[in-house]
Amino acid sequence: MNRICIPDHEYQERIAKAAAMLRSRNLDAMLVVSTESDYANARYFSGFWPLFERAGVVISASGDAALIVGPESAVFGKDFGKLEKVFVLKEFRESADPSYPELHADTFRDVFRAVGVQGDVIRIGLGSYVECTLPVYEGLVQAYPKAEIVKCNDIMVNLRKIKSENELACIREGFRIIELATNEVIRNLRPGVTELEMVGVAQRVIYENGAEYEGLPMYVFSQESTRHAISRSRHRIIRKGDLVQLNLSAKIDGYSPSIGLPVSMGKMEEKKRELVEFCREMHEWTCERIRAGVIASDIAKEFYAMYKKNGYEKNYVYGPCHGTGMIEVEAPWMETTSNYPLEENMTFQVDTFISGDTFGCRWEKGIAVKKNGYESYTDYLKKGIIELDI
């Protein structure tokens, strides 16, 4: 079986595009940093994603690149990464903060020289402002005290927002596997099982069918936990009458889509149905407005106005869509301040969430923007509200 993945040549193409952007900004080099929880920027160029430690990639304006790993990942980085040049820096150590007194570590100077950056008075772009840890930033400043270090997150957003055909293939494969997991969880849902047991069912299915990892920490919430926009599954026993929220995912060569939908344990009472149906209607409303050329903020403003018009303003938490790709939630968001046009092959999770006093729900799926609309990567939500006969 041929594994769906990003081919090696695409990593080199990404580096070349980044280098051209650096030259247009008069930057000598760019550093991107990744953590275990947000590995995307380093993996985007190198194929490597860290465990415990941090990782980084330095790209020069001339188009050379090197991978940086922590003290325990030297062999790991060389075996898993796509870049020939791999350096070990203490600044990329794990959070337990070991000293590694016997380690003869590399330095930022070593890395920059290896990619052809010379001198002291240089301009360095920081492409992972949020993910950059303090030890990494301090190490960079100490190595280049005369350098101008500038934030350039927008370079990474611009590189990652339009997906290639290989990236789209990874996302499609993720949705294929998620549908299998969703089917199996629903088949096993019954009063008496726990939220975490159902997460375990989903995990088994995604790994058996080719996922490399969960696309996000998968969750199955029930009843009051469904109010949480972000939360974790518990040992709570699911009962008859509960509303159960599924958000399941699968990671394919770094790409991390998800499907979210509510499931009712029995016939849904009318008060619940009203809120769940409104949430579903807003999900479909959003999808109908997506096409290339539309300004993102226009959709978000109308979306929020619909919540207000229907008396759900206090139940509103966030806007209708967020970017998706290597991280399930990535830039760009679609908010009332998002004054950018939608472009073909931008990928979003249409993520429609509403939180009530005693329960909430989310309808979520992935789409790609197209010239005259969008491509949906799953038809699962067309099933409507699922009410189990128990």
Coordinates of C-alpha atoms in Angstrom, one line a residue:
M1 CA 0.0 0.0 0.0
N2 CA 1.3 3.4 -0.9
R3 CA 1.3 5.7 2.1
I4 CA -0.3 9.1 1.6
C5 CA 2.4 11.7 2.6
I6 CA 4.3 14.8 1.6
P7 CA 7.0 13.9 -0.9
D8 CA 10.6 14.9 -0.1
H9 CA 10.8 17.4 -3.0
E10 CA 8.0 19.5 -1.5
Y11 CA 10.0 20.3 1.6
Q12 CA 12.7 21.8 -0.6
E13 CA 10.1 23.8 -2.5
R14 CA 8.8 25.2 0.8
I15 CA 12.3 26.3 1.8
A16 CA 12.8 28.0 -1.6
K17 CA 9.5 29.9 -1.2
A18 CA 10.5 31.0 2.3
A19 CA 13.9 32.2 1.2
A20 CA 12.3 34.3 -1.5
M21 CA 10.1 35.9 1.1
L22 CA 13.1 36.6 3.3
R23 CA 14.9 38.4 0.5
S24 CA 11.8 40.5 -0.2
R25 CA 11.9 41.6 3.5
N26 CA 15.7 42.2 3.6
L27 CA 16.0 39.4 6.2
D28 CA 19.2 37.4 6.3
A29 CA 17.6 34.4 7.9
M30 CA 14.5 33.1 9.6
L31 CA 14.2 30.9 12.7
V32 CA 11.0 28.9 13.3
V33 CA 10.5 27.0 16.6
S34 CA 8.2 24.1 17.5
T35 CA 7.2 22.4 20.6
E36 CA 5.7 19.0 21.1
S37 CA 2.2 20.5 21.2
D38 CA 2.6 22.8 18.3
Y39 CA 5.2 21.2 16.0
A40 CA 3.9 22.6 12.7
N41 CA 6.5 25.2 11.6
A42 CA 9.6 23.1 12.1
R43 CA 7.9 20.1 10.6
Y44 CA 6.7 22.1 7.6
F45 CA 10.3 22.5 6.5
S46 CA 12.0 19.4 7.9
G47 CA 9.4 16.6 8.4
F48 CA 10.6 16.4 12.1
W49 CA 8.4 16.9 15.1
P50 CA 9.8 16.9 18.6
L51 CA 9.1 14.8 21.6
F52 CA 9.6 16.4 25.1
E53 CA 12.2 18.8 23.6
R54 CA 11.9 21.7 21.2
A55 CA 12.9 21.8 17.6
G56 CA 13.7 24.5 15.1
V57 CA 14.7 25.3 11.5
V58 CA 16.9 28.1 10.3
I59 CA 16.5 29.2 6.7
S60 CA 18.8 31.6 5.0
A61 CA 17.9 34.1 2.4
S62 CA 20.1 32.1 0.0
G63 CA 17.8 29.1 0.4
D64 CA 19.9 26.8 2.7
A65 CA 18.3 25.3 5.8
A66 CA 19.2 23.4 8.9
L67 CA 17.3 21.5 11.6
I68 CA 17.9 22.3 15.3
V69 CA 17.1 19.7 18.0
G70 CA 17.6 19.3 21.7
P71 CA 20.3 17.3 23.4
E72 CA 18.5 14.0 23.4
S73 CA 17.2 14.1 19.8
A74 CA 20.4 14.1 17.7
V75 CA 19.9 10.6 16.2
F76 CA 16.1 11.0 16.2
G77 CA 16.4 14.2 14.2
K78 CA 18.7 12.7 11.6
D79 CA 16.6 9.6 11.2
F80 CA 13.2 11.3 11.0
G81 CA 14.1 14.7 9.5
K82 CA 14.4 15.6 5.8
L83 CA 17.3 18.0 6.2
E84 CA 20.9 16.9 6.0
K85 CA 22.2 19.6 8.4
V86 CA 21.2 18.8 12.0
F87 CA 22.5 20.7 15.0
V88 CA 22.1 20.1 18.8
L89 CA 21.6 23.1 21.0
K90 CA 21.0 23.2 24.7
E91 CA 18.5 26.0 24.2
F92 CA 16.1 23.4 22.7
R93 CA 16.2 21.2 25.9
E94 CA 13.1 19.8 27.6
S95 CA 11.2 21.6 30.3
A96 CA 12.8 19.6 33.1
D97 CA 15.7 21.9 32.4
P98 CA 18.7 19.4 32.6
S99 CA 22.2 20.8 32.4
Y100 CA 23.9 18.2 30.3
P101 CA 27.3 19.1 31.7
E102 CA 29.2 16.6 29.5
L103 CA 27.5 17.7 26.2
H104 CA 29.5 19.6 23.7
A105 CA 26.6 21.4 22.1
D106 CA 26.4 23.4 18.9
T107 CA 25.6 27.1 19.0
F108 CA 23.4 29.4 17.0
R109 CA 26.6 30.7 15.4
D110 CA 27.4 27.2 14.1
V111 CA 23.9 26.9 12.6
F112 CA 23.9 30.3 10.9
R113 CA 27.4 29.8 9.4
A114 CA 26.3 26.4 8.1
V115 CA 23.5 27.9 6.1
G116 CA 25.7 30.7 4.8
V117 CA 24.9 33.6 7.1
Q118 CA 28.0 35.6 8.1
G119 CA 28.6 38.7 10.2
D120 CA 27.2 40.2 13.3
V121 CA 24.9 43.0 12.1
I122 CA 22.2 40.9 10.5
R123 CA 18.4 40.8 10.4
I124 CA 16.8 37.7 11.8
G125 CA 13.1 36.9 11.3
L126 CA 11.3 35.1 14.1
G127 CA 8.6 33.0 12.3
S128 CA 7.2 31.3 15.4
Y129 CA 6.7 34.2 17.9
V130 CA 4.2 32.3 20.1
E131 CA 6.0 29.0 20.1
C132 CA 9.5 30.4 20.7
T133 CA 10.5 29.6 24.3
L134 CA 12.5 32.1 26.5
P135 CA 15.7 29.9 26.5
V136 CA 15.6 29.8 22.7
Y137 CA 15.1 33.6 22.4
E138 CA 17.7 34.4 25.0
G139 CA 20.2 32.1 23.3
L140 CA 19.6 33.8 19.9
V141 CA 20.1 37.3 21.4
Q142 CA 23.3 36.2 23.2
A143 CA 24.7 34.7 20.0
Y144 CA 23.8 37.8 17.9
P145 CA 23.7 40.9 20.3
K146 CA 24.0 43.2 17.3
A147 CA 21.3 41.6 15.2
E148 CA 17.9 43.0 14.6
I149 CA 15.3 40.3 15.5
V150 CA 11.9 40.9 14.0
K151 CA 8.6 39.1 14.2
C152 CA 7.6 37.6 10.9
N153 CA 4.7 35.2 11.7
D154 CA 3.0 36.4 8.6
I155 CA 5.5 34.6 6.4
M156 CA 4.5 31.3 7.9
V157 CA 0.8 32.1 7.6
N158 CA 1.2 33.0 4.0
L159 CA 3.2 29.9 3.2
R160 CA 0.9 27.5 5.0
K161 CA -2.6 29.0 4.2
I162 CA -2.8 27.7 0.6
K163 CA -2.6 23.9 0.5
S164 CA -0.9 21.9 -2.2
E165 CA -2.5 18.8 -3.8
N166 CA -0.3 16.6 -1.5
E167 CA -1.5 18.4 1.6
L168 CA -5.1 18.1 0.5
A169 CA -4.6 14.4 -0.1
C170 CA -3.4 14.0 3.5
I171 CA -6.4 15.9 4.8
R172 CA -8.8 13.8 2.8
E173 CA -7.2 10.6 4.1
G174 CA -7.6 11.9 7.6
F175 CA -11.3 12.4 7.1
R176 CA -11.7 8.9 5.7
I177 CA -10.2 7.5 8.9
I178 CA -12.2 9.8 11.2
E179 CA -15.4 8.6 9.7
L180 CA -14.5 5.0 10.5
A181 CA -13.7 6.0 14.1
T182 CA -16.9 8.0 14.4
N183 CA -19.0 5.0 13.2
E184 CA -17.3 2.7 15.7
V185 CA -17.8 5.1 18.7
I186 CA -21.5 5.6 17.9
R187 CA -21.9 1.8 17.5
N188 CA -20.4 1.4 21.0
L189 CA -22.2 4.2 22.7
R190 CA -24.7 3.1 25.4
P191 CA -25.6 4.0 28.9
G192 CA -22.9 2.8 31.4
V193 CA -19.8 3.4 29.3
T194 CA -17.4 6.2 30.2
E195 CA -16.3 9.2 28.1
L196 CA -12.7 7.9 28.2
E197 CA -13.7 4.4 27.1
M198 CA -15.2 5.9 24.0
V199 CA -12.0 7.9 23.3
G200 CA -10.1 4.6 23.5
V201 CA -12.4 3.1 20.9
A202 CA -11.6 6.0 18.5
Q203 CA -7.9 5.7 19.2
R204 CA -7.9 2.0 18.3
V205 CA -9.7 2.6 15.0
I206 CA -7.5 5.5 13.8
Y207 CA -4.3 3.6 14.4
E208 CA -5.6 0.4 12.8
N209 CA -6.4 2.4 9.7
G210 CA -3.2 4.3 9.2
A211 CA -3.1 7.4 11.3
E212 CA 0.2 8.3 12.8
Y213 CA -1.3 10.1 15.8
E214 CA -4.5 11.9 17.0
G215 CA -5.0 15.1 15.1
L216 CA -6.0 16.7 18.3
P217 CA -6.4 15.3 21.9
M218 CA -9.7 13.5 20.9
Y219 CA -12.6 13.9 23.2
V220 CA -16.0 12.5 24.0
F221 CA -17.9 14.8 26.4
S222 CA -21.3 14.2 27.9
Q223 CA -24.0 16.5 29.3
E224 CA -22.5 19.4 31.3
S225 CA -19.1 19.0 29.8
T226 CA -20.5 19.7 26.4
R227 CA -20.6 23.4 27.4
H228 CA -16.8 23.5 27.3
A229 CA -15.2 24.9 24.1
I230 CA -11.9 23.3 25.3
S231 CA -11.8 20.5 27.8
R232 CA -10.8 16.9 28.4
S233 CA -12.7 13.7 28.6
R234 CA -13.2 12.1 32.1
H235 CA -14.3 8.9 33.7
R236 CA -17.8 10.2 33.7
I237 CA -20.4 7.5 33.1
I238 CA -22.7 8.3 30.1
R239 CA -26.4 8.0 31.0
K240 CA -29.7 7.7 29.1
G241 CA -30.9 11.2 28.1
D242 CA -27.4 12.7 27.9
L243 CA -26.2 14.8 25.0
V244 CA -22.8 13.4 24.0
Q245 CA -20.3 15.5 22.0
L246 CA -17.8 13.8 19.7
N247 CA -14.7 15.5 18.3
L248 CA -12.5 12.8 16.7
S249 CA -9.4 13.3 14.6
A250 CA -6.6 11.5 12.8
K251 CA -3.1 12.8 11.9
I252 CA -1.7 11.9 8.4
D253 CA 1.9 12.9 7.9
G254 CA 1.3 15.9 10.1
Y255 CA -2.1 17.0 8.8
S256 CA -4.8 17.0 11.5
P257 CA -8.5 17.3 10.5
S258 CA -11.4 16.5 12.8
I259 CA -15.1 15.9 12.8
G260 CA -17.4 17.1 15.6
L261 CA -21.1 16.3 16.1
P262 CA -23.5 15.8 19.0
V263 CA -25.2 12.4 19.7
S264 CA -28.3 12.1 21.9
M265 CA -28.7 9.2 24.2
G266 CA -32.3 8.6 23.4
K267 CA -35.0 11.0 22.1
M268 CA -33.9 14.6 22.5
E269 CA -36.1 16.8 24.6
E270 CA -37.4 19.9 22.8
K271 CA -35.4 22.5 24.7
K272 CA -32.2 20.7 23.8
R273 CA -33.3 20.2 20.2
E274 CA -33.9 24.0 19.8
L275 CA -30.3 24.9 20.6
V276 CA -28.8 22.0 18.8
E277 CA -30.8 22.7 15.6
F278 CA -29.9 26.4 15.7
C279 CA -26.2 25.4 16.0
R280 CA -26.6 23.1 13.0
E281 CA -28.4 25.7 11.0
M282 CA -25.6 28.2 11.6
H283 CA -23.1 25.6 10.5
E284 CA -24.9 25.1 7.2
W285 CA -25.4 28.9 6.9
T286 CA -21.6 29.4 7.1
C287 CA -20.9 26.7 4.5
E288 CA -23.2 28.4 2.0
R289 CA -21.3 31.6 2.2
I290 CA -17.8 30.2 1.6
R291 CA -16.2 30.8 -1.8
A292 CA -13.0 32.5 -3.1
G293 CA -13.1 36.3 -3.0
V294 CA -15.4 36.6 0.0
I295 CA -13.9 38.8 2.8
A296 CA -13.6 36.6 5.9
S297 CA -14.8 39.3 8.3
D298 CA -18.0 39.7 6.3
I299 CA -19.0 36.1 7.1
A300 CA -17.9 36.4 10.7
K301 CA -19.9 39.7 11.3
E302 CA -23.1 38.2 9.8
F303 CA -22.6 35.0 11.8
Y304 CA -22.4 36.9 15.1
A305 CA -25.4 39.1 14.0
M306 CA -27.4 35.9 13.5
Y307 CA -26.7 34.8 17.1
K308 CA -27.9 38.1 18.4
K309 CA -31.0 38.2 16.2
N310 CA -32.0 34.7 17.4
G311 CA -31.4 35.5 21.1
Y312 CA -28.2 33.5 21.5
E313 CA -25.7 36.3 21.9
K314 CA -24.8 35.2 25.5
N315 CA -24.2 31.6 24.1
Y316 CA -21.7 32.8 21.5
V317 CA -18.0 31.9 22.2
Y318 CA -16.1 32.4 18.9
G319 CA -16.4 32.9 15.2
P320 CA -17.5 30.4 12.5
C321 CA -14.2 29.0 11.1
H322 CA -10.5 28.5 11.8
G323 CA -7.7 27.5 9.5
T324 CA -6.7 23.8 9.6
G325 CA -3.8 21.9 8.3
M326 CA -0.8 20.6 10.2
I327 CA -2.4 21.8 13.4
E328 CA -6.2 21.2 13.7
V329 CA -6.5 24.9 14.7
E330 CA -4.2 27.1 12.8
A331 CA -4.1 30.6 11.3
P332 CA -6.0 32.2 9.7
W333 CA -9.1 32.5 11.9
M334 CA -12.3 33.8 10.5
E335 CA -13.3 36.6 12.9
T336 CA -15.0 39.9 12.8
T337 CA -11.6 41.6 12.4
S338 CA -10.3 39.2 9.7
N339 CA -10.1 41.5 6.7
Y340 CA -8.6 39.1 4.2
P341 CA -10.2 37.5 1.1
L342 CA -10.8 33.8 1.0
E343 CA -8.5 32.1 -1.6
E344 CA -8.8 28.8 -3.5
N345 CA -7.4 25.8 -1.5
M346 CA -7.4 27.6 1.8
T347 CA -8.6 25.0 4.3
F348 CA -10.8 25.6 7.2
Q349 CA -12.7 23.7 9.9
V350 CA -16.2 25.1 9.9
D351 CA -16.4 25.0 13.7
T352 CA -19.9 26.0 15.0
F353 CA -20.0 25.9 18.8
I354 CA -22.7 27.1 21.2
S355 CA -22.7 26.9 24.9
G356 CA -25.8 26.9 27.1
D357 CA -26.4 26.9 30.8
T358 CA -26.5 23.1 31.2
F359 CA -25.1 21.8 27.9
G360 CA -23.7 22.9 24.6
C361 CA -22.8 21.4 21.2
R362 CA -20.5 21.7 18.2
W363 CA -20.9 20.8 14.5
E364 CA -17.5 20.7 12.8
K365 CA -16.0 19.6 9.5
G366 CA -13.2 20.4 7.2
I367 CA -13.5 22.2 3.8
A368 CA -11.4 23.7 1.1
V369 CA -12.3 27.0 -0.5
K370 CA -13.0 26.8 -4.2
K371 CA -13.8 29.4 -6.9
N372 CA -17.6 29.0 -6.7
G373 CA -18.0 27.5 -3.3
Y374 CA -16.2 24.9 -1.2
E375 CA -15.2 21.2 -1.2
S376 CA -16.4 19.3 1.9
Y377 CA -14.2 16.5 3.1
T378 CA -17.0 14.7 4.8
D379 CA -20.7 14.2 4.4
Y380 CA -21.1 12.8 7.9
L381 CA -22.9 15.9 9.3
K382 CA -25.6 15.5 6.6
K383 CA -27.0 12.7 8.8
G384 CA -28.4 15.5 11.0
I385 CA -29.1 15.0 14.7
I386 CA -28.3 11.4 15.7
E387 CA -30.7 10.1 18.4
L388 CA -29.8 6.6 19.6
D389 CA -32.6 4.1 20.2
I390 CA -31.8 3.0 23.8

